C-alpha positions as a Markdown table, in Angstrom:
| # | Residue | x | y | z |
|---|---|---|---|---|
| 1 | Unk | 175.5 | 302.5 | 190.3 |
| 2 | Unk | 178.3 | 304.6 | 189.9 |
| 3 | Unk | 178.4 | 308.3 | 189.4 |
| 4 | Unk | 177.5 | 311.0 | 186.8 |
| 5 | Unk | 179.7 | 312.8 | 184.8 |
| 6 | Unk | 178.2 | 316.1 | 184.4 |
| 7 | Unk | 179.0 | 318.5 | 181.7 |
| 8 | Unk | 177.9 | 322.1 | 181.3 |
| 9 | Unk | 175.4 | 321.6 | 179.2 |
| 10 | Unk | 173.4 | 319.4 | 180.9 |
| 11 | Unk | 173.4 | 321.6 | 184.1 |
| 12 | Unk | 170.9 | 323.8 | 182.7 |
| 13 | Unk | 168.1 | 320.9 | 182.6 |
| 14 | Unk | 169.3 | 318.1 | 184.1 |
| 15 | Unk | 170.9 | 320.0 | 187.9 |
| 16 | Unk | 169.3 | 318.4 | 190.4 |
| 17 | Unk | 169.1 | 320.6 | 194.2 |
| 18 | Unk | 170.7 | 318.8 | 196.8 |
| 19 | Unk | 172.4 | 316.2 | 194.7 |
| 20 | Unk | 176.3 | 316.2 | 195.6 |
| 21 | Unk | 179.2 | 316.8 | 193.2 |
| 22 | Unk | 182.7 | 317.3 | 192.9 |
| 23 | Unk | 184.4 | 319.9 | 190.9 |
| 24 | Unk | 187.6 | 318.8 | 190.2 |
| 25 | Unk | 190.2 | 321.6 | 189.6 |
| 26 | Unk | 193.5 | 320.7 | 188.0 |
| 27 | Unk | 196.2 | 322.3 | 186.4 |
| 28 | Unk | 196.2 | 321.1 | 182.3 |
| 29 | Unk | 199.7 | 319.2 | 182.6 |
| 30 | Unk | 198.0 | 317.2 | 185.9 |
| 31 | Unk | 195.0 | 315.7 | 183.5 |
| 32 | Unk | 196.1 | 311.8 | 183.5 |
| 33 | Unk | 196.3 | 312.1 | 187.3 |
| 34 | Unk | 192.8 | 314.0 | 187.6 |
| 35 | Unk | 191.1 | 311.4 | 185.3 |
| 36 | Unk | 192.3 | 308.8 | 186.8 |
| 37 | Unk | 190.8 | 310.2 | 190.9 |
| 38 | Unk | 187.8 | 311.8 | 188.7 |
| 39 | Unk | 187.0 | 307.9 | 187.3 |
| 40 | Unk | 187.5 | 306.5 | 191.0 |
| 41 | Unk | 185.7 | 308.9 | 192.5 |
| 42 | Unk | 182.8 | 307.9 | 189.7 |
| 43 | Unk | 182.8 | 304.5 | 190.5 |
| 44 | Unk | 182.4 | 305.2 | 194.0 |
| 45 | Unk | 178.9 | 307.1 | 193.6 |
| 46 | Unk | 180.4 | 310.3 | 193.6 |
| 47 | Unk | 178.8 | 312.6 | 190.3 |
| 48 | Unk | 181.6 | 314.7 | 189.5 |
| 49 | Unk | 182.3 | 317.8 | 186.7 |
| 50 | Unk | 185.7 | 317.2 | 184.9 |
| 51 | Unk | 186.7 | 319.6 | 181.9 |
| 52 | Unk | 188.0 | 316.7 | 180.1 |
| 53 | Unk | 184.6 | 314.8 | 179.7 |
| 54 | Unk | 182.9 | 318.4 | 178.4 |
| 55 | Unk | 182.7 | 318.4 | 175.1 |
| 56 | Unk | 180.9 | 321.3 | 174.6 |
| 57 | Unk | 183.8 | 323.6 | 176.2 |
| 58 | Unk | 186.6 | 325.4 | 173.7 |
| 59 | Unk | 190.4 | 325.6 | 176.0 |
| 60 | Unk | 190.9 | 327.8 | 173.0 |
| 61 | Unk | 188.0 | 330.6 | 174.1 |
| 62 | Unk | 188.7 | 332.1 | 177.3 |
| 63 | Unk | 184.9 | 332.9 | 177.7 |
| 64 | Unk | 184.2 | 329.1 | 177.1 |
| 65 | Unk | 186.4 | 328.4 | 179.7 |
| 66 | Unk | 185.0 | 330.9 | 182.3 |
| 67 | Unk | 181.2 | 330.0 | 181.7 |
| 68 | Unk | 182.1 | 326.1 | 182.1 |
| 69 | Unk | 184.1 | 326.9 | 185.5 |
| 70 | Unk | 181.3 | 329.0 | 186.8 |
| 71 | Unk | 178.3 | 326.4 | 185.6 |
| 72 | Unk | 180.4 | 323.5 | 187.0 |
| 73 | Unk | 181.1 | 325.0 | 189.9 |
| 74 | Unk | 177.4 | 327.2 | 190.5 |
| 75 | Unk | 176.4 | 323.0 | 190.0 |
| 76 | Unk | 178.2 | 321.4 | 192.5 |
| 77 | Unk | 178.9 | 320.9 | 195.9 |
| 78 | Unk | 182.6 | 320.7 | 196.4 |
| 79 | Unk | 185.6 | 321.6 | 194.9 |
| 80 | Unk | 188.5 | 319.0 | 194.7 |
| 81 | Unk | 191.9 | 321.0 | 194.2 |
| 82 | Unk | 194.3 | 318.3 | 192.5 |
| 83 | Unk | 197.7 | 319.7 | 194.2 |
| 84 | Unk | 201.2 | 319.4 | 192.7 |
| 85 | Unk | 203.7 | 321.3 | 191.4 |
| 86 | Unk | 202.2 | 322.2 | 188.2 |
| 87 | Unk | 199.3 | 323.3 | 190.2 |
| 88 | Unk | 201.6 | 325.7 | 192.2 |
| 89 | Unk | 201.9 | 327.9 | 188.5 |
| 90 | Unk | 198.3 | 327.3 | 187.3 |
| 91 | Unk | 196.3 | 330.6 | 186.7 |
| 92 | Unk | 192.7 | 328.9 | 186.6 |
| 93 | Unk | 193.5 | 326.9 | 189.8 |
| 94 | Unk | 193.2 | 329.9 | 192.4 |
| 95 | Unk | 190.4 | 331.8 | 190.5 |
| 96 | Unk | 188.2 | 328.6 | 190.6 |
| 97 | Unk | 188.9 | 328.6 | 194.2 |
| 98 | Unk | 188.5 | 331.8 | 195.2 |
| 99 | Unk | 185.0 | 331.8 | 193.1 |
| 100 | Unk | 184.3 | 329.1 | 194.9 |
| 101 | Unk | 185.3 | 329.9 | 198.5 |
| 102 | Unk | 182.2 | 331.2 | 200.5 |
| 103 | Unk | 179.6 | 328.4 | 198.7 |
| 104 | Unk | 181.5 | 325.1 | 198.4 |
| 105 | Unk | 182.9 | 323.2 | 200.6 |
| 106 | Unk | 187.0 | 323.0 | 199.5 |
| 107 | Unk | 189.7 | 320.0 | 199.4 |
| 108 | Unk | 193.0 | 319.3 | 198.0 |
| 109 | Unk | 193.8 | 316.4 | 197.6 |
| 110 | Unk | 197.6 | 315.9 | 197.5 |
| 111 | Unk | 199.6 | 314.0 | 194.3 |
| 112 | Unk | 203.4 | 312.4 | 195.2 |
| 113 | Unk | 205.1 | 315.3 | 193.6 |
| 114 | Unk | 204.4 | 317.6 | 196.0 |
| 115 | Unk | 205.1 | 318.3 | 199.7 |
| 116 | Unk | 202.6 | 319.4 | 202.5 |
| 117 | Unk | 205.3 | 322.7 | 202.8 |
| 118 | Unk | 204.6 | 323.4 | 199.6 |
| 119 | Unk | 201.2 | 323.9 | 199.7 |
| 120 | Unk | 199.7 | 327.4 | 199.0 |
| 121 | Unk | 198.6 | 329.2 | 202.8 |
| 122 | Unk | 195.3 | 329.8 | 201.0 |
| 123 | Unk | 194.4 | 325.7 | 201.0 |
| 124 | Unk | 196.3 | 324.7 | 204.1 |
| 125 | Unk | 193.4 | 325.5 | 206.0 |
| 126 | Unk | 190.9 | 323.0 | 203.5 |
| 127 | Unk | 190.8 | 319.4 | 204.4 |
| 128 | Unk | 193.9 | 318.0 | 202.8 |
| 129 | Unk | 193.8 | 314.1 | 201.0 |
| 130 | Unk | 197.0 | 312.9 | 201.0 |
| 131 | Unk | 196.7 | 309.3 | 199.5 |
| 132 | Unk | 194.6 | 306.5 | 199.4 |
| 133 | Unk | 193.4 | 306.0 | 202.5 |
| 134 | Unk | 192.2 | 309.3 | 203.2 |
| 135 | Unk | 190.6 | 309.6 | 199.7 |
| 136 | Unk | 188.4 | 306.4 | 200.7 |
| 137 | Unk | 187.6 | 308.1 | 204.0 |
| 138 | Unk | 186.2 | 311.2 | 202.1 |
| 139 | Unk | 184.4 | 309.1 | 199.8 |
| 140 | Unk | 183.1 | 307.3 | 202.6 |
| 141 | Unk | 181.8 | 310.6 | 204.7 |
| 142 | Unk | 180.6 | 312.0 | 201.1 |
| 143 | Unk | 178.6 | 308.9 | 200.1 |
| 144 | Unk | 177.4 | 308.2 | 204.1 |
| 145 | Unk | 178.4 | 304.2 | 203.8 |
| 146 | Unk | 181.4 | 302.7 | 205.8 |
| 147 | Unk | 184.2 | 302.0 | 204.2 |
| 148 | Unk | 183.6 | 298.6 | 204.8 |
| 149 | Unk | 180.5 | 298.7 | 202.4 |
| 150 | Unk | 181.9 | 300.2 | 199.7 |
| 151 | Unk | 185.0 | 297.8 | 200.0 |
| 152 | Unk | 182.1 | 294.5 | 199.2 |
| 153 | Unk | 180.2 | 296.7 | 196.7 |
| 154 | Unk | 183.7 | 296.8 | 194.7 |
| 155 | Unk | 183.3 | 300.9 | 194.8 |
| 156 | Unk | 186.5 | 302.0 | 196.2 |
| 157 | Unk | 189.8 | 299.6 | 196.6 |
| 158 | Unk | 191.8 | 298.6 | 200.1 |
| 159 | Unk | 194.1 | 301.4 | 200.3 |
| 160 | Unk | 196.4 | 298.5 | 201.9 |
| 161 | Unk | 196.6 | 296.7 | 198.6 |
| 162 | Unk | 197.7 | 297.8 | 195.3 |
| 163 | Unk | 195.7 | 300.4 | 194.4 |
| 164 | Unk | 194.3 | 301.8 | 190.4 |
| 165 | Unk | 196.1 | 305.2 | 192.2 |
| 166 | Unk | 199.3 | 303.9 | 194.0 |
| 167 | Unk | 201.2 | 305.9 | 190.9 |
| 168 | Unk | 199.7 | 309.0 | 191.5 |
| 169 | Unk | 199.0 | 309.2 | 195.2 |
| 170 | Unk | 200.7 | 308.5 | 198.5 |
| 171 | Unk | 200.0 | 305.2 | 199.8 |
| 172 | Unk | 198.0 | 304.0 | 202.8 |
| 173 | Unk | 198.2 | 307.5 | 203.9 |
């Protein structure tokens, strides 16, 4: 029941038209944090494409690197932007969101580290997850099920009790 973890390679004969997924853009320093919402986000439903379960892409080839950002993100429907203040420096961050601009629909979802001020003018105008709460009323609107379904289904957790993300996101927020 839960969701797919799609990697590159399998775009090219497994992609699906119309099926919804997540891009989830991180900067490399933010990767406990991003697995952590990409393996919620997969146990909601939600297929998602996270660098860190590809095992067919080379961080040491920047071409490997580009054609995995561009298959991942040509493959899916949204792009989740994992803000904080190592994302403020990242390079690959704003490229996969400019790429990605005019075709997928864009939100940042917001880590404790860093402060709505902060945020870059470019993805202040995205829908903006701040914590728990508002990540379980994206998931949701993604998957079309209340809230209250996927609370008795065990796919997401009461953002009013501990929570597997309380250390990396805001809190009933």
């Amino acid at each position: 029941m839960g969701g797919i973890n799609y990697k590159s390679r399998l775009y090219e004969n497994s992609y699906v038209q119309g099926i919804q997924c997540v891009f989830i853009s991180h900067q490399k320093n933010d990767s406990n944090a991003a697995k952590k919402i990409a393996d919620y986000l997969l146990k909601a439903g939600i297929n998602v494409y996270f660098d860190e379960y590809d095992n067919t892409l080379d961080l040491t080839d920047p071409y490997s690197v580009v054609s995995a950002i561009k298959k991942g993100l040509n493959h899916s429907t949204h792009l989740l932007v994992i803000l904080s203040e190592n994302a403020l420096r990242s390079k690959w961050i704003p490229w996969e969101v400019g790429y990605a601009y005019d075709s997928k629909k864009i939100i940042s979802l917001k880590l404790k580290d860093i402060a709505s001020k902060e945020l870059p003018e470019y993805l202040r105008i995205t829908q903006i997850i701040s914590g728990t709460t508002t990540l379980n009323e994206f998931i949701s609107n993604m998957l079309g099920w209340t809230e209250s379904y996927l609370l008795k289904e065990a796919r997401i957790v009461d953002s009013s009790r501990a929570h597997p993300l309380d250390e990396v996101l805001q809190w009933n927020l």
